[in-house]
Amino acid sequence: MSDLYHEYKGTLFPQKSSSLEDLAFVENEFQVRDDDIFNITYPKSGTTWMIEILSIIQKNGDPSWNQTVPNWDRAPWIETLGIAQKLKLSDEHPRIITSHLPRHIFMKSFEGSKAKVIYTIRDPKDTAVSLYYFSKMSVFYKDPESMDHCLKDFLSGNIPFGSWFDHVKGWMEMLGRDNFMFHTYEDLQRDLRGSVIKICKFLGKELDDKAIDSVVEYVSFKNMKENKMVNFTLLPTGYMDHEKSPFMRKGIVGDWKNHFTVTQNEYFDKIYNSEMKDFKVKFPWDSSIKK
Ligand code: PPS
């Protein structure tokens, strides 16, 4: 295990962003409120995109909040240092809370609550490529040095927040519950407006056409890339090196085709098929996985 990581109940976490005390507090003591909205993702799956969508929906299409307050204050990542203690005192209603936590170590007080979960999933091949670049530019992850190493760790779950497969299977057990909605990064790309309307419906928010247009405009890749409240250029230097790779990198579907060799792709498909063989839900990327 890299000395950049430590382990909480069998899952790795970056030492620079999560302490074991914080993780235990989140799991055992943090009190979920019924009006909380959880933005849950495996890393690099559309987390920050969803923060922008949820923030501007909360303000009925008015972009001021998104343009003046950093995303980590609008929808904090609960597992990061000191955040759960801070959120505990927040009088914001509803609280928008972001998390990469796997289901099995999510907060106990979530069980039986009416808090809503929006779970965003991305083609794991693109997730892995995005993670490869993030690991190079941020201090939180070990530099994988090569795509081979990156894929090996990604597919074995030997990385922060654990296995993509376990994450997806764990959270998707909530499918069918009224307070759970899932969609894919690819859905957002294909039909952003339709996705925003679905999310509003799930949240019980009624936005008129003009407000929906505003959401769609402000959460475009171009606008987010230029917004300092989103692109992480406001973080103190030393956390992310935007010269190595910008956080808002490419924002496209299928970038793995520009990165994987034939052998890497076959290896990926083999593991994917084995891990997902009993999984019933269909995803947009299924057709690109060779059986
Ligand atoms: S993190 O670090 O886990 O919070 O990262 P996360 O936000 O989940 O994922 C970052 C990737 O999402 C892309 N992104 C977008 N794509 C399209 N449109 C919009 N608006 C958008 N916002 C973020 C971002 O570019 C990262 O993907 P890659 O493939 O690296 O470009």
PDB file of C-alpha atoms and ligand atoms in Angstrom:
ATOM      1  CA  MET A   1       0.000   0.000   0.000  1.00  0.00           C
ATOM      2  CA  SER A   2       1.285   3.483  -0.871  1.00  0.00           C
ATOM      3  CA  ASP A   3       2.233   5.627   2.140  1.00  0.00           C
ATOM      4  CA  LEU A   4      -0.111   8.249   0.671  1.00  0.00           C
ATOM      5  CA  TYR A   5      -3.037   6.038   1.697  1.00  0.00           C
ATOM      6  CA  HIS A   6      -4.464   4.551   4.852  1.00  0.00           C
ATOM      7  CA  GLU A   7      -7.180   1.981   5.332  1.00  0.00           C
ATOM      8  CA  TYR A   8     -10.596   2.300   6.956  1.00  0.00           C
ATOM      9  CA  LYS A   9     -12.513  -0.984   7.256  1.00  0.00           C
ATOM     10  CA  GLY A  10     -10.663  -2.470   4.299  1.00  0.00           C
ATOM     11  CA  THR A  11     -11.034   0.552   1.985  1.00  0.00           C
ATOM     12  CA  LEU A  12      -8.144   2.861   1.093  1.00  0.00           C
ATOM     13  CA  PHE A  13      -8.385   6.635   1.599  1.00  0.00           C
ATOM     14  CA  PRO A  14      -5.947   9.422   0.748  1.00  0.00           C
ATOM     15  CA  GLN A  15      -4.240  10.452   4.003  1.00  0.00           C
ATOM     16  CA  LYS A  16      -4.053  14.072   2.858  1.00  0.00           C
ATOM     17  CA  SER A  17      -7.812  14.423   2.550  1.00  0.00           C
ATOM     18  CA  SER A  18      -9.433  11.966   5.010  1.00  0.00           C
ATOM     19  CA  SER A  19      -8.498  11.079   8.572  1.00  0.00           C
ATOM     20  CA  LEU A  20      -9.558   7.808  10.182  1.00  0.00           C
ATOM     21  CA  GLU A  21     -11.280   9.813  12.968  1.00  0.00           C
ATOM     22  CA  ASP A  22     -13.341  11.736  10.403  1.00  0.00           C
ATOM     23  CA  LEU A  23     -14.339   8.521   8.668  1.00  0.00           C
ATOM     24  CA  ALA A  24     -15.431   6.914  11.924  1.00  0.00           C
ATOM     25  CA  PHE A  25     -17.386  10.055  12.851  1.00  0.00           C
ATOM     26  CA  VAL A  26     -19.126  10.085   9.465  1.00  0.00           C
ATOM     27  CA  GLU A  27     -20.047   6.434   9.674  1.00  0.00           C
ATOM     28  CA  ASN A  28     -21.135   6.254  13.305  1.00  0.00           C
ATOM     29  CA  GLU A  29     -22.119   9.680  14.567  1.00  0.00           C
ATOM     30  CA  PHE A  30     -23.022  12.050  11.748  1.00  0.00           C
ATOM     31  CA  GLN A  31     -26.775  12.737  11.817  1.00  0.00           C
ATOM     32  CA  VAL A  32     -28.488  12.680   8.449  1.00  0.00           C
ATOM     33  CA  ARG A  33     -31.501  15.000   8.077  1.00  0.00           C
ATOM     34  CA  ASP A  34     -34.546  14.003   6.055  1.00  0.00           C
ATOM     35  CA  ASP A  35     -34.118  16.951   3.689  1.00  0.00           C
ATOM     36  CA  ASP A  36     -30.428  16.241   2.938  1.00  0.00           C
ATOM     37  CA  ILE A  37     -29.517  15.697  -0.706  1.00  0.00           C
ATOM     38  CA  PHE A  38     -26.576  13.357  -1.296  1.00  0.00           C
ATOM     39  CA  ASN A  39     -24.480  13.607  -4.442  1.00  0.00           C
ATOM     40  CA  ILE A  40     -22.781  10.205  -4.505  1.00  0.00           C
ATOM     41  CA  THR A  41     -20.205   9.056  -7.021  1.00  0.00           C
ATOM     42  CA  TYR A  42     -17.169   6.902  -7.498  1.00  0.00           C
ATOM     43  CA  PRO A  43     -14.342   9.442  -8.092  1.00  0.00           C
ATOM     44  CA  LYS A  44     -14.064  10.936 -11.588  1.00  0.00           C
ATOM     45  CA  SER A  45     -17.620  10.013 -12.573  1.00  0.00           C
ATOM     46  CA  GLY A  46     -19.241  13.454 -12.764  1.00  0.00           C
ATOM     47  CA  THR A  47     -19.175  14.590  -9.124  1.00  0.00           C
ATOM     48  CA  THR A  48     -18.393  18.239  -9.771  1.00  0.00           C
ATOM     49  CA  TRP A  49     -20.823  18.366 -12.693  1.00  0.00           C
ATOM     50  CA  MET A  50     -23.607  17.183 -10.395  1.00  0.00           C
ATOM     51  CA  ILE A  51     -22.598  19.719  -7.726  1.00  0.00           C
ATOM     52  CA  GLU A  52     -23.124  22.507 -10.253  1.00  0.00           C
ATOM     53  CA  ILE A  53     -26.467  21.080 -11.353  1.00  0.00           C
ATOM     54  CA  LEU A  54     -27.762  20.625  -7.801  1.00  0.00           C
ATOM     55  CA  SER A  55     -26.524  24.038  -6.634  1.00  0.00           C
ATOM     56  CA  ILE A  56     -28.170  26.000  -9.392  1.00  0.00           C
ATOM     57  CA  ILE A  57     -31.389  23.967  -9.132  1.00  0.00           C
ATOM     58  CA  GLN A  58     -31.431  24.797  -5.408  1.00  0.00           C
ATOM     59  CA  LYS A  59     -31.296  28.486  -6.355  1.00  0.00           C
ATOM     60  CA  ASN A  60     -34.049  28.075  -8.984  1.00  0.00           C
ATOM     61  CA  GLY A  61     -31.766  28.740 -11.947  1.00  0.00           C
ATOM     62  CA  ASP A  62     -29.956  31.746 -10.452  1.00  0.00           C
ATOM     63  CA  PRO A  63     -26.215  31.165 -11.069  1.00  0.00           C
ATOM     64  CA  SER A  64     -24.913  33.630  -8.415  1.00  0.00           C
ATOM     65  CA  TRP A  65     -24.204  30.955  -5.792  1.00  0.00           C
ATOM     66  CA  ASN A  66     -22.296  28.822  -8.316  1.00  0.00           C
ATOM     67  CA  GLN A  67     -20.313  31.861  -9.428  1.00  0.00           C
ATOM     68  CA  THR A  68     -19.320  33.207  -6.025  1.00  0.00           C
ATOM     69  CA  VAL A  69     -18.896  30.232  -3.672  1.00  0.00           C
ATOM     70  CA  PRO A  70     -16.431  27.341  -4.239  1.00  0.00           C
ATOM     71  CA  ASN A  71     -18.048  23.995  -4.945  1.00  0.00           C
ATOM     72  CA  TRP A  72     -16.476  22.485  -1.803  1.00  0.00           C
ATOM     73  CA  ASP A  73     -18.455  24.974   0.320  1.00  0.00           C
ATOM     74  CA  ARG A  74     -21.732  24.546  -1.574  1.00  0.00           C
ATOM     75  CA  ALA A  75     -21.691  20.734  -1.587  1.00  0.00           C
ATOM     76  CA  PRO A  76     -18.817  19.561   0.630  1.00  0.00           C
ATOM     77  CA  TRP A  77     -17.224  16.139   0.297  1.00  0.00           C
ATOM     78  CA  ILE A  78     -18.247  14.745   3.698  1.00  0.00           C
ATOM     79  CA  GLU A  79     -15.284  12.379   4.063  1.00  0.00           C
ATOM     80  CA  THR A  80     -12.714  15.191   3.822  1.00  0.00           C
ATOM     81  CA  LEU A  81     -10.878  16.626   6.820  1.00  0.00           C
ATOM     82  CA  GLY A  82     -13.150  18.342   9.349  1.00  0.00           C
ATOM     83  CA  ILE A  83     -16.071  18.625   6.947  1.00  0.00           C
ATOM     84  CA  ALA A  84     -18.553  16.388   8.772  1.00  0.00           C
ATOM     85  CA  GLN A  85     -18.059  18.409  11.974  1.00  0.00           C
ATOM     86  CA  LYS A  86     -18.680  21.601  10.016  1.00  0.00           C
ATOM     87  CA  LEU A  87     -21.715  20.198   8.205  1.00  0.00           C
ATOM     88  CA  LYS A  88     -23.183  19.086  11.506  1.00  0.00           C
ATOM     89  CA  LEU A  89     -23.603  22.759  12.388  1.00  0.00           C
ATOM     90  CA  SER A  90     -24.815  23.925   8.983  1.00  0.00           C
ATOM     91  CA  ASP A  91     -28.172  25.661   8.985  1.00  0.00           C
ATOM     92  CA  GLU A  92     -28.462  25.365   5.194  1.00  0.00           C
ATOM     93  CA  HIS A  93     -31.703  23.596   4.151  1.00  0.00           C
ATOM     94  CA  PRO A  94     -31.429  21.357   2.317  1.00  0.00           C
ATOM     95  CA  ARG A  95     -27.755  20.527   2.736  1.00  0.00           C
ATOM     96  CA  ILE A  96     -26.187  19.265  -0.491  1.00  0.00           C
ATOM     97  CA  ILE A  97     -23.596  16.713   0.576  1.00  0.00           C
ATOM     98  CA  THR A  98     -21.093  15.104  -1.758  1.00  0.00           C
ATOM     99  CA  SER A  99     -19.488  11.748  -1.074  1.00  0.00           C
ATOM    100  CA  HIS A 100     -17.374   9.064  -2.715  1.00  0.00           C
ATOM    101  CA  LEU A 101     -17.958   6.678   0.191  1.00  0.00           C
ATOM    102  CA  PRO A 102     -18.864   3.106  -0.671  1.00  0.00           C
ATOM    103  CA  ARG A 103     -22.295   2.024   0.542  1.00  0.00           C
ATOM    104  CA  HIS A 104     -21.068  -0.379   3.235  1.00  0.00           C
ATOM    105  CA  ILE A 105     -19.308   2.351   5.213  1.00  0.00           C
ATOM    106  CA  PHE A 106     -21.832   5.114   4.565  1.00  0.00           C
ATOM    107  CA  MET A 107     -23.346   6.851   7.603  1.00  0.00           C
ATOM    108  CA  LYS A 108     -25.478   4.618   9.780  1.00  0.00           C
ATOM    109  CA  SER A 109     -28.046   7.356  10.381  1.00  0.00           C
ATOM    110  CA  PHE A 110     -28.849   7.310   6.651  1.00  0.00           C
ATOM    111  CA  GLU A 111     -30.744   4.030   7.116  1.00  0.00           C
ATOM    112  CA  GLY A 112     -34.433   4.757   7.511  1.00  0.00           C
ATOM    113  CA  SER A 113     -34.055   8.458   6.679  1.00  0.00           C
ATOM    114  CA  LYS A 114     -35.841  10.165   3.782  1.00  0.00           C
ATOM    115  CA  ALA A 115     -32.659  11.896   2.587  1.00  0.00           C
ATOM    116  CA  LYS A 116     -32.323  11.708  -1.197  1.00  0.00           C
ATOM    117  CA  VAL A 117     -29.418  10.120  -3.035  1.00  0.00           C
ATOM    118  CA  ILE A 118     -28.433  10.948  -6.600  1.00  0.00           C
ATOM    119  CA  TYR A 119     -25.890   8.395  -7.742  1.00  0.00           C
ATOM    120  CA  THR A 120     -23.953   9.220 -10.909  1.00  0.00           C
ATOM    121  CA  ILE A 121     -22.057   6.477 -12.725  1.00  0.00           C
ATOM    122  CA  ARG A 122     -19.641   6.809 -15.653  1.00  0.00           C
ATOM    123  CA  ASP A 123     -18.198   4.329 -18.121  1.00  0.00           C
ATOM    124  CA  PRO A 124     -15.461   2.814 -15.928  1.00  0.00           C
ATOM    125  CA  LYS A 125     -12.980   2.972 -18.811  1.00  0.00           C
ATOM    126  CA  ASP A 126     -13.352   6.765 -19.017  1.00  0.00           C
ATOM    127  CA  THR A 127     -13.386   6.949 -15.228  1.00  0.00           C
ATOM    128  CA  ALA A 128     -10.030   5.147 -15.158  1.00  0.00           C
ATOM    129  CA  VAL A 129      -8.528   7.501 -17.763  1.00  0.00           C
ATOM    130  CA  SER A 130      -9.777  10.556 -15.876  1.00  0.00           C
ATOM    131  CA  LEU A 131      -8.342   9.085 -12.664  1.00  0.00           C
ATOM    132  CA  TYR A 132      -5.005   8.479 -14.383  1.00  0.00           C
ATOM    133  CA  TYR A 133      -4.648  12.217 -15.085  1.00  0.00           C
ATOM    134  CA  PHE A 134      -6.040  13.261 -11.703  1.00  0.00           C
ATOM    135  CA  SER A 135      -3.526  10.981  -9.989  1.00  0.00           C
ATOM    136  CA  LYS A 136      -0.739  12.789 -11.810  1.00  0.00           C
ATOM    137  CA  MET A 137      -1.936  16.323 -11.044  1.00  0.00           C
ATOM    138  CA  SER A 138      -3.163  15.998  -7.436  1.00  0.00           C
ATOM    139  CA  VAL A 139      -1.295  15.256  -4.205  1.00  0.00           C
ATOM    140  CA  PHE A 140      -4.064  12.964  -2.958  1.00  0.00           C
ATOM    141  CA  TYR A 141      -3.342  10.008  -5.235  1.00  0.00           C
ATOM    142  CA  LYS A 142      -0.220   8.055  -6.016  1.00  0.00           C
ATOM    143  CA  ASP A 143       1.118   8.775  -9.514  1.00  0.00           C
ATOM    144  CA  PRO A 144       0.368   5.529 -11.378  1.00  0.00           C
ATOM    145  CA  GLU A 145       3.282   6.192 -13.761  1.00  0.00           C
ATOM    146  CA  SER A 146       1.793   4.089 -16.541  1.00  0.00           C
ATOM    147  CA  MET A 147      -1.673   3.230 -17.799  1.00  0.00           C
ATOM    148  CA  ASP A 148      -0.875  -0.441 -17.132  1.00  0.00           C
ATOM    149  CA  HIS A 149      -0.329   0.317 -13.435  1.00  0.00           C
ATOM    150  CA  CYS A 150      -3.370   2.535 -13.298  1.00  0.00           C
ATOM    151  CA  LEU A 151      -5.610  -0.176 -14.778  1.00  0.00           C
ATOM    152  CA  LYS A 152      -4.173  -2.858 -12.556  1.00  0.00           C
ATOM    153  CA  ASP A 153      -5.001  -0.839  -9.427  1.00  0.00           C
ATOM    154  CA  PHE A 154      -8.358   0.347 -10.772  1.00  0.00           C
ATOM    155  CA  LEU A 155      -9.527  -3.138 -11.695  1.00  0.00           C
ATOM    156  CA  SER A 156      -8.345  -4.724  -8.461  1.00  0.00           C
ATOM    157  CA  GLY A 157      -9.805  -1.951  -6.299  1.00  0.00           C
ATOM    158  CA  ASN A 158      -6.397  -1.225  -4.833  1.00  0.00           C
ATOM    159  CA  ILE A 159      -7.086   2.519  -4.842  1.00  0.00           C
ATOM    160  CA  PRO A 160      -8.862   5.118  -2.715  1.00  0.00           C
ATOM    161  CA  PHE A 161     -12.581   4.434  -2.285  1.00  0.00           C
ATOM    162  CA  GLY A 162     -12.035   0.824  -3.315  1.00  0.00           C
ATOM    163  CA  SER A 163     -13.304  -1.121  -6.268  1.00  0.00           C
ATOM    164  CA  TRP A 164     -15.501   0.589  -8.868  1.00  0.00           C
ATOM    165  CA  PHE A 165     -17.443  -2.665  -9.143  1.00  0.00           C
ATOM    166  CA  ASP A 166     -18.173  -2.871  -5.409  1.00  0.00           C
ATOM    167  CA  HIS A 167     -19.108   0.797  -5.320  1.00  0.00           C
ATOM    168  CA  VAL A 168     -21.618   0.472  -8.141  1.00  0.00           C
ATOM    169  CA  LYS A 169     -23.077  -2.825  -6.936  1.00  0.00           C
ATOM    170  CA  GLY A 170     -23.319  -1.528  -3.365  1.00  0.00           C
ATOM    171  CA  TRP A 171     -25.139   1.704  -4.205  1.00  0.00           C
ATOM    172  CA  MET A 172     -27.328   0.161  -6.880  1.00  0.00           C
ATOM    173  CA  GLU A 173     -28.869  -2.083  -4.234  1.00  0.00           C
ATOM    174  CA  MET A 174     -30.948   1.012  -3.430  1.00  0.00           C
ATOM    175  CA  LEU A 175     -32.586   0.880  -6.871  1.00  0.00           C
ATOM    176  CA  GLY A 176     -36.361   0.997  -6.541  1.00  0.00           C
ATOM    177  CA  ARG A 177     -36.359   3.073  -3.366  1.00  0.00           C
ATOM    178  CA  ASP A 178     -38.204   6.406  -3.567  1.00  0.00           C
ATOM    179  CA  ASN A 179     -35.249   8.356  -2.236  1.00  0.00           C
ATOM    180  CA  PHE A 180     -32.754   6.959  -4.770  1.00  0.00           C
ATOM    181  CA  MET A 181     -32.075   8.079  -8.310  1.00  0.00           C
ATOM    182  CA  PHE A 182     -29.259   6.966 -10.532  1.00  0.00           C
ATOM    183  CA  HIS A 183     -28.154   8.114 -13.895  1.00  0.00           C
ATOM    184  CA  THR A 184     -25.016   8.096 -15.953  1.00  0.00           C
ATOM    185  CA  TYR A 185     -22.461  10.701 -17.010  1.00  0.00           C
ATOM    186  CA  GLU A 186     -23.307   9.567 -20.528  1.00  0.00           C
ATOM    187  CA  ASP A 187     -27.017  10.482 -19.948  1.00  0.00           C
ATOM    188  CA  LEU A 188     -25.920  13.962 -18.931  1.00  0.00           C
ATOM    189  CA  GLN A 189     -23.851  14.257 -22.109  1.00  0.00           C
ATOM    190  CA  ARG A 190     -26.612  12.909 -24.364  1.00  0.00           C
ATOM    191  CA  ASP A 191     -29.519  14.892 -22.964  1.00  0.00           C
ATOM    192  CA  LEU A 192     -28.516  17.440 -20.355  1.00  0.00           C
ATOM    193  CA  ARG A 193     -31.837  19.286 -20.395  1.00  0.00           C
ATOM    194  CA  GLY A 194     -33.838  16.075 -20.034  1.00  0.00           C
ATOM    195  CA  SER A 195     -31.560  14.972 -17.190  1.00  0.00           C
ATOM    196  CA  VAL A 196     -31.982  18.305 -15.388  1.00  0.00           C
ATOM    197  CA  ILE A 197     -35.778  18.014 -15.675  1.00  0.00           C
ATOM    198  CA  LYS A 198     -35.641  14.470 -14.221  1.00  0.00           C
ATOM    199  CA  ILE A 199     -33.443  15.632 -11.342  1.00  0.00           C
ATOM    200  CA  CYS A 200     -35.817  18.545 -10.593  1.00  0.00           C
ATOM    201  CA  LYS A 201     -38.733  16.118 -10.519  1.00  0.00           C
ATOM    202  CA  PHE A 202     -36.890  13.782  -8.163  1.00  0.00           C
ATOM    203  CA  LEU A 203     -36.093  16.702  -5.850  1.00  0.00           C
ATOM    204  CA  GLY A 204     -39.630  18.062  -6.000  1.00  0.00           C
ATOM    205  CA  LYS A 205     -38.383  21.346  -7.486  1.00  0.00           C
ATOM    206  CA  GLU A 206     -40.542  23.142 -10.034  1.00  0.00           C
ATOM    207  CA  LEU A 207     -38.384  25.260 -12.330  1.00  0.00           C
ATOM    208  CA  ASP A 208     -39.871  27.069 -15.321  1.00  0.00           C
ATOM    209  CA  ASP A 209     -38.346  26.780 -18.816  1.00  0.00           C
ATOM    210  CA  LYS A 210     -36.202  29.876 -18.360  1.00  0.00           C
ATOM    211  CA  ALA A 211     -34.724  28.537 -15.130  1.00  0.00           C
ATOM    212  CA  ILE A 212     -34.024  25.149 -16.750  1.00  0.00           C
ATOM    213  CA  ASP A 213     -32.293  26.947 -19.659  1.00  0.00           C
ATOM    214  CA  SER A 214     -30.140  28.755 -17.130  1.00  0.00           C
ATOM    215  CA  VAL A 215     -29.145  25.485 -15.414  1.00  0.00           C
ATOM    216  CA  VAL A 216     -28.196  23.931 -18.758  1.00  0.00           C
ATOM    217  CA  GLU A 217     -26.160  26.961 -19.788  1.00  0.00           C
ATOM    218  CA  TYR A 218     -24.196  27.332 -16.557  1.00  0.00           C
ATOM    219  CA  VAL A 219     -23.284  23.671 -16.183  1.00  0.00           C
ATOM    220  CA  SER A 220     -21.785  23.340 -19.665  1.00  0.00           C
ATOM    221  CA  PHE A 221     -18.200  22.057 -19.741  1.00  0.00           C
ATOM    222  CA  LYS A 222     -17.001  25.397 -21.136  1.00  0.00           C
ATOM    223  CA  ASN A 223     -18.618  27.493 -18.392  1.00  0.00           C
ATOM    224  CA  MET A 224     -17.479  25.147 -15.650  1.00  0.00           C
ATOM    225  CA  LYS A 225     -13.920  25.076 -16.974  1.00  0.00           C
ATOM    226  CA  GLU A 226     -13.740  28.869 -16.823  1.00  0.00           C
ATOM    227  CA  ASN A 227     -15.422  29.183 -13.393  1.00  0.00           C
ATOM    228  CA  LYS A 228     -12.812  29.513 -10.616  1.00  0.00           C
ATOM    229  CA  MET A 229     -15.400  28.294  -8.096  1.00  0.00           C
ATOM    230  CA  VAL A 230     -15.391  24.971  -9.938  1.00  0.00           C
ATOM    231  CA  ASN A 231     -12.070  24.333 -11.669  1.00  0.00           C
ATOM    232  CA  PHE A 232     -10.024  24.038  -8.419  1.00  0.00           C
ATOM    233  CA  THR A 233      -7.584  26.798  -9.353  1.00  0.00           C
ATOM    234  CA  LEU A 234      -8.599  28.469  -6.052  1.00  0.00           C
ATOM    235  CA  LEU A 235      -7.105  25.615  -3.998  1.00  0.00           C
ATOM    236  CA  PRO A 236      -3.850  26.591  -2.307  1.00  0.00           C
ATOM    237  CA  THR A 237      -0.939  25.721  -4.599  1.00  0.00           C
ATOM    238  CA  GLY A 238       0.587  22.368  -3.833  1.00  0.00           C
ATOM    239  CA  TYR A 239      -2.672  20.398  -3.906  1.00  0.00           C
ATOM    240  CA  MET A 240      -3.152  20.284  -7.660  1.00  0.00           C
ATOM    241  CA  ASP A 241      -0.739  20.989 -10.498  1.00  0.00           C
ATOM    242  CA  HIS A 242      -2.841  22.315 -13.354  1.00  0.00           C
ATOM    243  CA  GLU A 243       0.235  22.413 -15.597  1.00  0.00           C
ATOM    244  CA  LYS A 244       0.294  18.623 -15.532  1.00  0.00           C
ATOM    245  CA  SER A 245      -3.424  18.364 -16.293  1.00  0.00           C
ATOM    246  CA  PRO A 246      -6.359  20.711 -15.751  1.00  0.00           C
ATOM    247  CA  PHE A 247      -9.061  19.375 -13.395  1.00  0.00           C
ATOM    248  CA  MET A 248     -11.655  20.113 -16.086  1.00  0.00           C
ATOM    249  CA  ARG A 249      -9.658  18.088 -18.603  1.00  0.00           C
ATOM    250  CA  LYS A 250     -11.625  16.953 -21.685  1.00  0.00           C
ATOM    251  CA  GLY A 251     -15.144  16.191 -20.518  1.00  0.00           C
ATOM    252  CA  ILE A 252     -15.959  13.726 -23.299  1.00  0.00           C
ATOM    253  CA  VAL A 253     -17.376  10.223 -23.665  1.00  0.00           C
ATOM    254  CA  GLY A 254     -15.070   7.508 -24.982  1.00  0.00           C
ATOM    255  CA  ASP A 255     -11.650   9.053 -24.279  1.00  0.00           C
ATOM    256  CA  TRP A 256     -10.446   5.572 -23.285  1.00  0.00           C
ATOM    257  CA  LYS A 257     -10.238   4.793 -27.013  1.00  0.00           C
ATOM    258  CA  ASN A 258      -7.413   7.336 -27.227  1.00  0.00           C
ATOM    259  CA  HIS A 259      -5.545   5.702 -24.346  1.00  0.00           C
ATOM    260  CA  PHE A 260      -6.029   1.937 -24.116  1.00  0.00           C
ATOM    261  CA  THR A 261      -4.032  -0.553 -26.137  1.00  0.00           C
ATOM    262  CA  VAL A 262      -5.907  -3.552 -27.572  1.00  0.00           C
ATOM    263  CA  THR A 263      -4.424  -5.712 -24.818  1.00  0.00           C
ATOM    264  CA  GLN A 264      -5.438  -3.297 -22.056  1.00  0.00           C
ATOM    265  CA  ASN A 265      -8.952  -3.124 -23.443  1.00  0.00           C
ATOM    266  CA  GLU A 266      -9.256  -6.923 -23.597  1.00  0.00           C
ATOM    267  CA  TYR A 267      -7.982  -7.194 -20.034  1.00  0.00           C
ATOM    268  CA  PHE A 268     -10.518  -4.595 -18.910  1.00  0.00           C
ATOM    269  CA  ASP A 269     -13.403  -6.362 -20.668  1.00  0.00           C
ATOM    270  CA  LYS A 270     -12.426  -9.678 -19.137  1.00  0.00           C
ATOM    271  CA  ILE A 271     -12.505  -8.333 -15.583  1.00  0.00           C
ATOM    272  CA  TYR A 272     -15.634  -6.276 -16.251  1.00  0.00           C
ATOM    273  CA  ASN A 273     -17.513  -9.327 -17.566  1.00  0.00           C
ATOM    274  CA  SER A 274     -16.506 -11.417 -14.631  1.00  0.00           C
ATOM    275  CA  GLU A 275     -17.345  -8.747 -12.007  1.00  0.00           C
ATOM    276  CA  MET A 276     -20.649  -7.699 -13.583  1.00  0.00           C
ATOM    277  CA  LYS A 277     -21.913 -11.082 -14.777  1.00  0.00           C
ATOM    278  CA  ASP A 278     -24.885 -11.233 -12.404  1.00  0.00           C
ATOM    279  CA  PHE A 279     -25.680  -7.545 -12.563  1.00  0.00           C
ATOM    280  CA  LYS A 280     -29.029  -6.875 -14.253  1.00  0.00           C
ATOM    281  CA  VAL A 281     -29.027  -3.114 -14.910  1.00  0.00           C
ATOM    282  CA  LYS A 282     -27.951  -2.086 -18.417  1.00  0.00           C
ATOM    283  CA  PHE A 283     -25.562   0.817 -18.994  1.00  0.00           C
ATOM    284  CA  PRO A 284     -24.838   2.926 -22.118  1.00  0.00           C
ATOM    285  CA  TRP A 285     -21.307   1.472 -22.370  1.00  0.00           C
ATOM    286  CA  ASP A 286     -22.415  -2.182 -22.313  1.00  0.00           C
ATOM    287  CA  SER A 287     -22.243  -2.454 -26.107  1.00  0.00           C
ATOM    288  CA  SER A 288     -18.552  -1.500 -26.082  1.00  0.00           C
ATOM    289  CA  ILE A 289     -17.650  -4.343 -23.712  1.00  0.00           C
ATOM    290  CA  LYS A 290     -16.696  -7.482 -25.663  1.00  0.00           C
ATOM    291  CA  LYS A 291     -18.283 -10.622 -24.172  1.00  0.00           C
TER     292      LYS A 291
HETATM  293  S1  PPS B   1     -13.775  14.182  -8.600  1.00  0.00           S
HETATM  294  O1  PPS B   1     -12.323  14.542  -8.410  1.00  0.00           O
HETATM  295  O2  PPS B   1     -14.009  12.774  -8.274  1.00  0.00           O
HETATM  296  O3  PPS B   1     -14.665  15.086  -7.892  1.00  0.00           O
HETATM  297  O4  PPS B   1     -13.984  14.351 -10.185  1.00  0.00           O
HETATM  298  P1  PPS B   1     -15.374  14.322 -10.961  1.00  0.00           P
HETATM  299  O5  PPS B   1     -15.968  15.659 -10.919  1.00  0.00           O
HETATM  300  O6  PPS B   1     -16.187  13.168 -10.520  1.00  0.00           O
HETATM  301  O7  PPS B   1     -14.911  13.979 -12.427  1.00  0.00           O
HETATM  302  C1  PPS B   1     -14.143  14.869 -13.214  1.00  0.00           C
HETATM  303  C2  PPS B   1     -14.446  14.515 -14.651  1.00  0.00           C
HETATM  304  O8  PPS B   1     -15.752  15.053 -15.001  1.00  0.00           O
HETATM  305  C3  PPS B   1     -15.596  15.912 -16.122  1.00  0.00           C
HETATM  306  N1  PPS B   1     -16.603  16.993 -16.079  1.00  0.00           N
HETATM  307  C4  PPS B   1     -17.445  17.263 -17.102  1.00  0.00           C
HETATM  308  N2  PPS B   1     -17.613  16.652 -18.285  1.00  0.00           N
HETATM  309  C5  PPS B   1     -18.530  17.193 -19.125  1.00  0.00           C
HETATM  310  N3  PPS B   1     -19.271  18.296 -18.838  1.00  0.00           N
HETATM  311  C6  PPS B   1     -19.125  18.925 -17.648  1.00  0.00           C
HETATM  312  N4  PPS B   1     -19.846  20.013 -17.395  1.00  0.00           N
HETATM  313  C7  PPS B   1     -18.184  18.393 -16.715  1.00  0.00           C
HETATM  314  N5  PPS B   1     -17.789  18.744 -15.470  1.00  0.00           N
HETATM  315  C8  PPS B   1     -16.820  17.884 -15.096  1.00  0.00           C
HETATM  316  C9  PPS B   1     -14.163  16.425 -15.975  1.00  0.00           C
HETATM  317  O9  PPS B   1     -13.698  17.021 -17.169  1.00  0.00           O
HETATM  318  C10 PPS B   1     -13.451  15.137 -15.616  1.00  0.00           C
HETATM  319  O10 PPS B   1     -13.391  14.230 -16.704  1.00  0.00           O
HETATM  320  P2  PPS B   1     -12.154  14.101 -17.720  1.00  0.00           P
HETATM  321  O11 PPS B   1     -12.461  12.898 -18.561  1.00  0.00           O
HETATM  322  O12 PPS B   1     -10.913  13.943 -16.905  1.00  0.00           O
HETATM  323  O13 PPS B   1     -12.165  15.360 -18.546  1.00  0.00           O
END
